[in-house]
Amino acid sequence: MLRTHYCAKINKTHLGQTITACGWVNKRRDHGGVIFIDLRDTTGILQVVIDPQQGDAFALADKVRNEYCIKITGEVVDRLDGTVNPLLDSGEIEIHVSAVDILSSALTPPFQLTDDVSEEHRLKYRYIDLRRPRMQDNIRLRSKVAHAMRTFLEQENFLEIETPMLTKATPEGARDYLVPSRTHLNHFFALPQSPQLFKQLLMMSGFDRYYQIVRCFRDEDLRADRQPEFTQLDIETSFMDEDDIMGMMESLVRYVFKTVLSEDLPEPFQRMTYADAMHYYGSDKPDMRIDLAFVEIADLVKDCDFKVFSAPANAADGRVVALRVPGAADKLTRKEIDDYTGYVARYGAKGLAYIKVNDLAQGAAGLQSPIVKFLGDEVALSVMQAVGAEDGDIVFFGADKAKVVNDAMGAFRIKVAQDTGLVADKWAPLWVVDFPMFEYDEQSKSYASLHHPFTAPQVNHVDELTQADPTTLLSRAYDIVLNGMEIGGGSVRIHDTDMQSAVFSMLGIEADEAQEKFGFLLDALRYGCPPHGGLAFGLDRLVMAMAGEQSIREVIAFPKTQSAGCLLTDAPAAVSEAQLKELNIRHRKLD
């Protein structure tokens, strides 16, 4: 046995014992001929002391440097008065070393574990970066979350069942990663964007309750909460409606938070329709820690002389909203307010009008903004009344096409709340329900599924579906949002062949194409399909939120960059001509 104890597990109960520990040299100090080493392993830090009288042990200790991997043997003793370190689990004791063994020397690391270095440098030397206590804590947290999920689901009689990684390309909203087949020349597998169709087939196979912690792949533009390969907790159930499923998933999330973080989440979770989320917050994943909401003012400004407001107020696809930020006049500088114009421009907004409320008792004279004279005193004061403005507030405005207003003001709501300290310190889970069944794509002049084409509509018969205005149809989908981040989404699925075919038709997928792409699913629906539904949690995002991180790369051991590359392994990489020839593939010269 190389070691008898882990570093941070040694304490006063071991006084007088001879122990052996292994780890990395976190820090080495030479104090008047006595060498002190902070030895680090996966549990934490242990202080070891090597006296010159120890001969060979001292000579070896004198050679070690940071990140050397060593083994020490010695006696556990009390630290001297005044040297106890309350920040360490082993801070009351130290080891007086009798033997040192250098297990592995180390080059000078590209950075010290306490250094603040670029993410590019951290990802290139990820094996060094992962030694940081913060990263160790994050990966350990991820493991605990996955374990808690499995424990809960096993107790609820779910079966963990694996689904294929090499499958058929199906349209699910993002580009597939394709894998050429050597045995079927000119044919390709696709890596799964999700196990969606297979988990539905498992319900048709009679397994009743399925789950899987599974890798998924999407070739899409990346950002802080996206990766080309990511991990889902995938769940599917039979003979449960959306209320049943959401209730059970709430219990799962509460169990995970209680077990892993000792946090009690509210019960039940708040519910909100998609329409209300967009109306009041401009987002389908509103952060409910922020007590700021839009007020629709189109009716108040549609006849004013300020065309910036009146034009969108009178347009069929326009929207004009006001957002009151309490106390912002004393919290935001003029420069910060001006800089917000550039911020909302990222989302397509042409500007950001505002009114500073100095003294409402003076009427319009107490309002500070160049737009007041264009609105007129009466309109300006009616807007202040509509938003409930008080002295010291700033009221910001969004006026444009509805999508631009929603995108820009939805993002601005979060930004200004962060800047003014209006984000409450709490967990705010939320269900968003009653999503539109379809969205209209102006570019292709066709309808697309807001979620995916297997989501059930809120109608019972095919005639109700085909005779309805597609823009008014709602789906049986639901998303779970935590502090402004979508951590999961799901739906009740279509379990009737005729309904599935009708949905495909409304999406412009005709019978022949549907059979070619989804024939195996359509065939299975004809052999006794139970009502079923499910949900997939984004494990990376959930752990990111629980860890208080701002990027999922901080909770993934070996993530990709935002350009979908791996700096550690230099992937993706070129392959040999022999490999390409075997797959019947050749390079195409780019123009």
XYZ file of C-alpha atoms in Angstrom:
591
model
C 0.000 0.000 0.000
C 1.444 3.362 -1.037
C -0.407 5.380 1.598
C -2.190 4.832 4.883
C -4.158 8.087 4.987
C -5.409 10.937 2.786
C -3.869 14.320 3.562
C -6.885 16.255 4.866
C -8.251 13.234 6.751
C -5.412 13.314 9.283
C -6.275 15.120 12.534
C -5.730 15.089 16.298
C -7.232 11.599 16.596
C -4.073 10.328 14.876
C -1.576 11.957 17.279
C 1.419 9.741 17.893
C 0.680 7.482 14.931
C 3.083 6.878 12.074
C 1.330 7.542 8.772
C 2.199 7.481 5.088
C 0.679 10.033 2.699
C 1.113 10.762 -0.989
C 0.423 13.816 -3.107
C 1.782 16.849 -4.887
C 4.021 19.537 -3.456
C 1.688 22.486 -3.213
C 4.332 24.709 -1.615
C 7.842 24.240 -0.236
C 9.402 26.544 2.361
C 12.872 26.516 3.917
C 12.786 28.019 7.422
C 16.267 28.187 8.899
C 17.280 24.781 7.654
C 13.977 23.094 8.428
C 11.930 22.319 5.310
C 8.152 22.707 5.379
C 6.078 21.183 2.605
C 2.359 21.666 2.006
C 1.398 18.276 0.610
C -1.787 18.253 -1.504
C -4.018 15.412 -2.580
C -7.648 15.176 -3.643
C -8.852 15.823 -0.066
C -6.799 18.917 0.717
C -3.544 20.080 2.311
C -1.262 18.496 4.938
C 1.744 20.264 6.443
C 4.861 18.108 6.702
C 8.134 19.051 8.379
C 11.572 17.635 7.538
C 14.434 18.265 9.949
C 18.101 18.251 8.761
C 18.756 15.424 11.202
C 16.660 13.142 8.972
C 19.595 12.766 6.576
C 18.388 11.090 3.375
C 14.841 12.356 3.840
C 16.092 15.925 4.219
C 18.351 15.600 1.155
C 15.431 14.454 -0.975
C 13.094 17.119 0.441
C 15.677 19.723 -0.449
C 15.375 18.678 -4.126
C 11.598 18.809 -4.487
C 9.796 21.729 -6.090
C 6.184 22.675 -6.689
C 4.073 19.909 -8.280
C 6.572 17.131 -7.596
C 4.646 13.995 -6.705
C 6.030 12.552 -3.437
C 5.379 10.047 -0.685
C 6.171 10.821 2.949
C 6.173 8.781 6.147
C 6.244 10.324 9.601
C 4.668 10.862 13.015
C 1.526 12.927 13.601
C 2.244 15.677 16.163
C 0.496 18.791 17.452
C 1.386 22.074 15.836
C 3.145 24.588 18.046
C 1.044 27.255 19.761
C 0.267 30.085 17.364
C 0.803 27.971 14.229
C -2.606 26.272 14.054
C -4.294 26.898 10.671
C -8.112 26.940 11.100
C -8.571 27.103 7.329
C -7.285 23.529 6.893
C -9.040 20.346 7.966
C -5.611 19.116 9.084
C -4.650 22.507 10.479
C -4.160 21.411 14.102
C -1.433 18.863 13.348
C 1.644 18.374 11.216
C 3.804 15.410 10.223
C 7.394 15.100 11.406
C 8.831 13.191 8.466
C 11.201 10.248 8.735
C 11.193 9.204 5.054
C 10.628 10.896 1.709
C 10.240 9.222 -1.670
C 10.081 11.224 -4.918
C 7.480 9.389 -7.001
C 7.725 11.774 -9.941
C 9.586 15.001 -10.607
C 7.895 17.914 -12.364
C 8.907 20.619 -14.769
C 8.152 24.158 -13.693
C 4.368 24.347 -14.281
C 3.127 26.706 -17.020
C 1.269 28.522 -14.235
C 0.865 28.203 -10.489
C -2.460 26.989 -9.178
C -3.089 30.382 -7.582
C -2.336 32.316 -10.798
C -5.078 34.126 -12.711
C -4.388 33.037 -16.299
C -6.320 33.092 -19.565
C -8.890 30.416 -20.311
C -6.891 29.469 -23.413
C -3.837 28.718 -21.230
C -5.964 26.834 -18.716
C -7.536 24.607 -21.395
C -4.204 23.871 -23.074
C -2.805 22.610 -19.753
C -6.085 21.321 -18.402
C -4.390 18.588 -16.373
C -2.689 21.352 -14.377
C -5.808 23.502 -14.203
C -7.855 20.599 -12.854
C -5.523 20.427 -9.841
C -6.953 23.735 -8.606
C -9.180 23.324 -5.516
C -11.980 25.190 -7.287
C -11.932 22.815 -10.240
C -11.643 19.782 -7.977
C -14.682 21.040 -6.058
C -16.664 21.571 -9.274
C -15.964 18.103 -10.640
C -16.719 16.578 -7.250
C -20.001 18.520 -7.147
C -20.888 17.198 -10.598
C -20.310 13.635 -9.441
C -22.496 14.162 -6.373
C -25.309 15.641 -8.479
C -25.240 12.691 -10.892
C -25.244 10.253 -7.957
C -28.199 12.012 -6.317
C -30.134 11.938 -9.589
C -29.559 8.214 -9.979
C -30.528 7.545 -6.370
C -33.832 9.416 -6.693
C -34.780 7.819 -9.999
C -33.909 4.306 -8.861
C -36.162 4.858 -5.845
C -38.951 5.834 -8.282
C -38.496 2.585 -10.246
C -36.768 4.092 -13.275
C -34.450 1.875 -15.319
C -31.140 3.184 -16.664
C -31.007 2.065 -20.305
C -28.349 3.003 -22.856
C -29.252 4.122 -26.370
C -27.060 4.125 -29.528
C -24.346 6.683 -30.190
C -24.201 5.839 -33.894
C -27.631 6.493 -35.332
C -29.506 8.081 -38.226
C -29.480 11.789 -38.989
C -32.882 13.291 -38.197
C -33.914 16.971 -38.212
C -33.986 18.080 -34.579
C -33.071 21.762 -34.793
C -29.262 21.774 -35.036
C -26.628 20.387 -37.377
C -25.655 16.768 -36.811
C -22.128 15.534 -36.317
C -21.729 12.949 -39.076
C -19.618 9.777 -38.920
C -18.761 8.081 -42.247
C -19.327 4.325 -42.420
C -16.505 2.118 -43.706
C -18.782 -0.860 -44.304
C -21.566 1.124 -45.981
C -19.678 3.360 -48.390
C -21.074 6.849 -48.959
C -23.406 6.425 -45.993
C -23.138 8.190 -42.671
C -24.096 7.716 -39.079
C -25.025 10.747 -36.992
C -24.087 11.322 -33.383
C -27.322 11.855 -31.421
C -28.501 15.370 -30.643
C -30.553 13.618 -27.970
C -31.945 10.089 -27.464
C -35.421 11.459 -28.253
C -36.677 8.808 -30.678
C -35.063 5.896 -28.865
C -36.545 6.830 -25.512
C -39.982 7.029 -27.143
C -39.382 3.581 -28.625
C -38.503 2.320 -25.135
C -41.923 3.482 -23.935
C -43.503 1.585 -26.840
C -41.444 -1.408 -25.719
C -43.172 -1.394 -22.341
C -40.357 -0.217 -20.058
C -42.599 2.414 -18.425
C -39.867 4.540 -16.795
C -36.470 5.178 -18.391
C -33.532 7.405 -17.592
C -29.992 7.830 -18.838
C -27.150 10.223 -18.104
C -26.055 10.537 -21.690
C -23.713 12.442 -23.976
C -25.374 14.437 -26.767
C -23.866 16.238 -29.758
C -24.915 19.359 -31.651
C -22.893 21.176 -34.274
C -24.085 24.683 -33.404
C -22.671 28.078 -32.523
C -21.297 28.014 -29.007
C -21.549 30.315 -26.006
C -20.961 30.217 -22.249
C -23.723 27.672 -21.602
C -23.272 25.534 -24.750
C -20.806 22.852 -25.834
C -20.682 20.700 -28.988
C -20.827 17.649 -26.724
C -22.856 17.953 -23.564
C -24.510 15.776 -20.950
C -28.213 15.302 -20.302
C -30.190 13.526 -17.676
C -32.703 12.041 -20.103
C -36.060 10.850 -18.734
C -39.182 9.309 -20.244
C -42.326 7.909 -18.621
C -45.531 6.176 -19.718
C -49.094 6.813 -18.570
C -48.296 10.179 -16.960
C -49.578 13.596 -18.037
C -47.649 16.862 -17.850
C -48.736 17.661 -14.284
C -47.583 14.215 -13.125
C -44.240 14.566 -14.882
C -43.587 18.115 -13.679
C -44.488 17.141 -10.125
C -42.030 14.259 -10.132
C -39.278 16.352 -11.721
C -39.791 19.041 -9.073
C -39.258 16.386 -6.447
C -36.086 15.286 -8.217
C -34.636 18.802 -8.312
C -35.535 19.426 -4.660
C -33.936 16.096 -3.706
C -30.708 16.977 -5.560
C -30.440 20.421 -3.945
C -31.201 19.087 -0.474
C -28.815 16.147 -0.794
C -25.908 17.959 -2.422
C -26.169 21.561 -1.176
C -28.440 21.185 1.895
C -30.715 23.757 0.244
C -34.518 23.701 0.510
C -36.142 24.855 -2.730
C -39.652 26.362 -2.689
C -42.622 24.034 -3.007
C -44.337 24.040 -5.415
C -42.256 25.721 -8.114
C -43.834 28.802 -9.660
C -45.581 28.279 -13.020
C -45.931 30.814 -15.829
C -47.280 30.647 -19.341
C -44.975 31.323 -22.256
C -47.210 34.259 -23.240
C -46.847 35.883 -19.807
C -43.092 35.273 -19.741
C -42.660 37.086 -23.057
C -45.144 39.822 -22.148
C -43.623 40.752 -18.798
C -39.980 39.756 -19.225
C -39.256 39.424 -22.963
C -37.809 35.958 -22.390
C -39.008 32.359 -22.189
C -36.550 31.809 -19.323
C -37.055 34.831 -17.051
C -34.883 35.255 -13.971
C -37.424 35.465 -11.161
C -34.842 36.699 -8.670
C -35.314 40.078 -10.364
C -38.467 41.980 -9.412
C -38.585 44.074 -12.593
C -41.262 43.668 -15.265
C -42.218 45.343 -18.539
C -45.268 47.562 -18.751
C -46.925 47.772 -22.164
C -47.400 51.445 -23.082
C -48.286 51.285 -26.789
C -51.814 52.598 -26.120
C -50.404 55.581 -24.239
C -47.902 56.664 -26.921
C -49.559 55.690 -30.216
C -50.766 59.248 -30.862
C -47.732 61.167 -29.588
C -45.375 63.138 -31.836
C -42.386 60.989 -30.894
C -42.218 58.699 -33.931
C -39.658 56.444 -32.257
C -42.523 55.364 -29.986
C -45.656 56.008 -32.047
C -44.478 54.112 -35.163
C -43.964 50.727 -33.456
C -47.012 51.388 -31.252
C -49.145 51.447 -34.392
C -47.349 48.621 -36.241
C -48.854 45.134 -36.235
C -45.476 43.596 -35.359
C -44.353 46.451 -33.077
C -44.068 46.778 -29.345
C -43.398 49.610 -26.877
C -42.558 48.791 -23.274
C -41.361 50.637 -20.201
C -39.117 49.187 -17.506
C -39.014 50.961 -14.149
C -35.743 50.511 -12.217
C -36.303 51.628 -8.602
C -33.618 53.889 -7.126
C -31.476 53.752 -10.245
C -30.969 57.541 -10.367
C -28.589 57.303 -7.400
C -26.936 54.071 -8.516
C -26.120 54.680 -12.185
C -23.776 57.304 -13.616
C -24.522 59.134 -16.836
C -21.736 57.174 -18.546
C -23.198 53.849 -17.420
C -26.605 54.881 -18.758
C -25.098 55.976 -22.072
C -23.150 52.695 -22.330
C -26.424 50.754 -22.178
C -27.170 51.999 -25.693
C -24.276 49.934 -26.993
C -25.394 46.977 -24.899
C -28.921 46.805 -26.332
C -27.533 47.400 -29.837
C -26.099 43.855 -29.696
C -29.695 42.642 -29.788
C -30.770 44.848 -32.681
C -32.091 47.874 -30.747
C -31.417 51.263 -32.310
C -31.268 53.066 -28.981
C -32.401 53.131 -25.363
C -34.586 56.041 -24.291
C -35.034 56.779 -20.600
C -36.628 59.215 -18.163
C -35.045 60.030 -14.811
C -37.618 60.748 -12.107
C -36.363 63.631 -9.954
C -39.507 65.013 -8.315
C -42.962 63.816 -9.348
C -44.579 66.477 -7.180
C -43.465 69.005 -9.824
C -45.276 67.101 -12.577
C -43.500 66.892 -15.934
C -40.999 69.490 -14.744
C -39.691 66.899 -12.309
C -38.838 64.490 -15.117
C -35.380 64.641 -16.675
C -35.095 63.475 -20.295
C -34.990 65.004 -23.771
C -37.877 62.757 -24.858
C -40.387 64.370 -22.454
C -40.964 67.331 -24.771
C -41.733 64.973 -27.674
C -44.081 62.831 -25.615
C -45.878 65.817 -24.142
C -46.434 66.409 -20.424
C -49.723 64.515 -20.264
C -48.395 61.383 -21.977
C -45.138 61.427 -19.991
C -47.026 61.616 -16.680
C -49.489 58.926 -17.745
C -46.533 56.631 -18.477
C -45.060 57.381 -15.043
C -48.399 56.520 -13.460
C -48.671 53.284 -15.472
C -45.280 52.023 -14.279
C -45.748 53.199 -10.682
C -42.716 55.499 -10.839
C -41.338 57.149 -7.698
C -38.698 59.787 -7.075
C -35.195 58.430 -7.687
C -36.306 55.908 -10.311
C -35.210 55.666 -13.929
C -37.708 54.396 -16.478
C -36.164 52.823 -19.582
C -37.996 52.195 -22.855
C -37.929 49.675 -25.673
C -39.688 50.488 -28.955
C -39.243 48.448 -32.120
C -40.409 45.191 -33.647
C -41.628 42.886 -30.902
C -38.741 40.440 -31.323
C -36.130 43.202 -31.058
C -37.820 44.662 -27.975
C -38.062 41.255 -26.324
C -34.460 40.335 -27.052
C -32.940 43.700 -26.166
C -35.043 44.648 -23.153
C -35.058 41.067 -21.868
C -31.252 41.089 -21.759
C -31.175 44.674 -20.452
C -33.497 43.778 -17.567
C -30.891 41.320 -16.291
C -27.945 43.650 -16.933
C -29.435 46.674 -15.170
C -30.586 44.535 -12.221
C -27.039 43.228 -11.789
C -25.591 46.745 -12.027
C -28.016 48.183 -9.453
C -27.984 45.313 -6.955
C -31.556 44.207 -7.648
C -30.849 40.481 -8.043
C -32.124 38.686 -4.936
C -29.843 36.137 -3.290
C -32.057 33.078 -3.603
C -32.939 30.104 -5.790
C -35.877 30.897 -8.050
C -37.073 27.805 -9.974
C -39.853 28.271 -12.508
C -41.908 26.174 -14.893
C -42.739 27.821 -18.233
C -45.751 26.133 -19.871
C -48.208 26.548 -22.762
C -45.594 27.101 -25.443
C -46.698 27.765 -29.035
C -46.800 24.579 -31.054
C -45.220 26.208 -34.120
C -43.181 29.253 -35.050
C -43.188 30.826 -38.498
C -39.871 31.055 -40.316
C -39.862 34.183 -42.476
C -36.864 33.003 -44.457
C -38.298 29.636 -45.528
C -41.925 30.849 -45.411
C -42.905 27.747 -43.472
C -43.719 26.597 -39.960
C -41.231 24.901 -37.625
C -41.698 23.170 -34.300
C -40.851 25.420 -31.384
C -39.540 22.333 -29.540
C -39.470 19.243 -31.790
C -41.987 17.567 -34.143
C -42.889 14.817 -31.654
C -44.369 17.261 -29.123
C -48.101 16.767 -28.575
C -50.466 19.678 -29.297
C -53.121 20.824 -26.829
C -55.899 19.328 -28.978
C -57.499 15.906 -28.790
C -58.360 15.245 -32.416
C -56.612 15.635 -35.756
C -59.467 17.794 -37.103
C -58.915 20.329 -34.321
C -55.254 20.515 -35.326
C -55.693 20.846 -39.084
C -58.561 23.342 -38.897
C -56.838 25.674 -36.429
C -54.654 28.690 -37.172
C -51.121 27.267 -36.663
C -50.040 30.458 -34.890
C -52.652 29.959 -32.164
C -51.942 26.307 -31.380
C -50.318 25.527 -28.040
C -48.204 22.492 -27.234
C -47.976 20.248 -24.201
C -44.360 21.304 -23.638
C -42.759 22.615 -20.468
C -39.364 24.074 -19.571
C -37.797 24.268 -16.135
C -35.871 27.488 -15.495
C -33.524 28.237 -12.603
C -32.329 31.791 -11.953
C -32.798 32.768 -15.589
C -31.231 29.632 -17.063
C -33.113 26.854 -18.802
C -31.927 23.707 -17.038
C -34.412 21.306 -18.586
C -37.221 20.911 -21.036
C -39.689 18.305 -22.143
C -43.186 17.551 -23.271
C -45.935 15.023 -23.570
C -45.294 13.243 -26.878
C -47.607 12.372 -29.729
C -48.681 8.737 -29.350
C -51.133 8.532 -32.250
C -50.022 7.825 -35.823
C -52.612 10.084 -37.468
C -51.761 13.006 -35.166
C -48.035 12.564 -35.815
C -48.614 12.473 -39.571
C -50.774 15.608 -39.372
C -48.064 17.470 -37.461
C -45.461 16.402 -40.006
C -47.741 17.680 -42.786
C -48.139 21.081 -41.105
C -44.345 21.267 -40.929
C -44.104 20.601 -44.656
C -42.860 17.035 -44.165
C -44.896 14.967 -46.577
C -45.676 11.263 -46.200
C -42.769 9.940 -48.301
C -40.207 12.142 -46.550
C -41.654 11.304 -43.130
C -41.410 7.585 -43.886
C -37.820 7.971 -45.074
C -36.679 9.949 -42.021
C -38.933 8.622 -39.279
C -40.365 5.400 -40.676
C -39.168 3.321 -37.726
C -41.023 5.627 -35.306
C -44.209 5.776 -37.389
C -44.219 2.003 -37.726
C -43.785 1.571 -33.968
C -46.713 3.917 -33.270
C -48.995 1.429 -35.031
C -48.262 -1.389 -32.583
C -49.868 -0.110 -29.405
C -48.174 3.058 -28.185
C -48.859 4.254 -24.617
C -49.366 7.945 -23.802
C -45.912 9.083 -22.744
C -43.784 12.104 -22.047
C -40.523 13.112 -20.512
C -37.897 15.711 -19.865
C -34.169 16.204 -20.323
C -32.086 18.134 -17.809
C -28.901 19.840 -18.955
C -26.527 18.374 -16.382
C -23.736 20.807 -17.272
C -25.995 23.842 -16.845
C -27.514 22.585 -13.604
C -24.100 21.952 -12.045
C -22.875 25.308 -13.359
C -25.744 27.039 -11.535
C -25.194 25.043 -8.343
C -21.458 25.834 -8.416
C -22.082 29.543 -8.976
C -20.056 29.524 -12.187
C -20.679 31.622 -15.291
C -19.603 29.052 -17.889
C -20.279 25.333 -18.261
C -16.617 24.910 -19.207
C -15.897 25.316 -15.493
C -17.826 22.138 -14.621
C -16.663 19.901 -17.498
C -13.357 18.107 -17.088
C -12.218 18.454 -20.713
C -14.393 21.032 -22.526
C -14.096 22.481 -25.995
C -13.414 26.126 -26.788
C -16.045 28.433 -28.281
C -14.733 27.440 -31.711
C -15.432 23.766 -30.832
C -11.765 22.819 -30.556
C -9.750 21.041 -27.874
C -6.558 22.945 -27.048
C -5.265 20.041 -24.978
C -5.319 17.429 -27.751
C -5.403 19.743 -30.791
C -8.675 18.195 -31.922
C -10.153 18.272 -34.498
C -7.116 17.180 -36.510
C -6.319 16.073 -40.038
C -6.332 12.344 -40.790
C -4.215 10.379 -43.235
C -5.070 9.944 -46.890
C -5.185 6.193 -46.274
C -7.976 6.618 -43.722
C -9.916 8.877 -46.075
C -9.527 6.449 -48.963
C -10.824 3.613 -46.801
C -13.959 5.688 -46.194
C -14.260 6.702 -49.853
C -13.765 10.360 -48.913
C -11.468 12.921 -50.479
C -10.697 16.523 -49.751
C -12.449 19.182 -51.748
C -10.330 22.184 -52.665
C -11.822 25.391 -51.332
C -12.186 28.359 -53.658
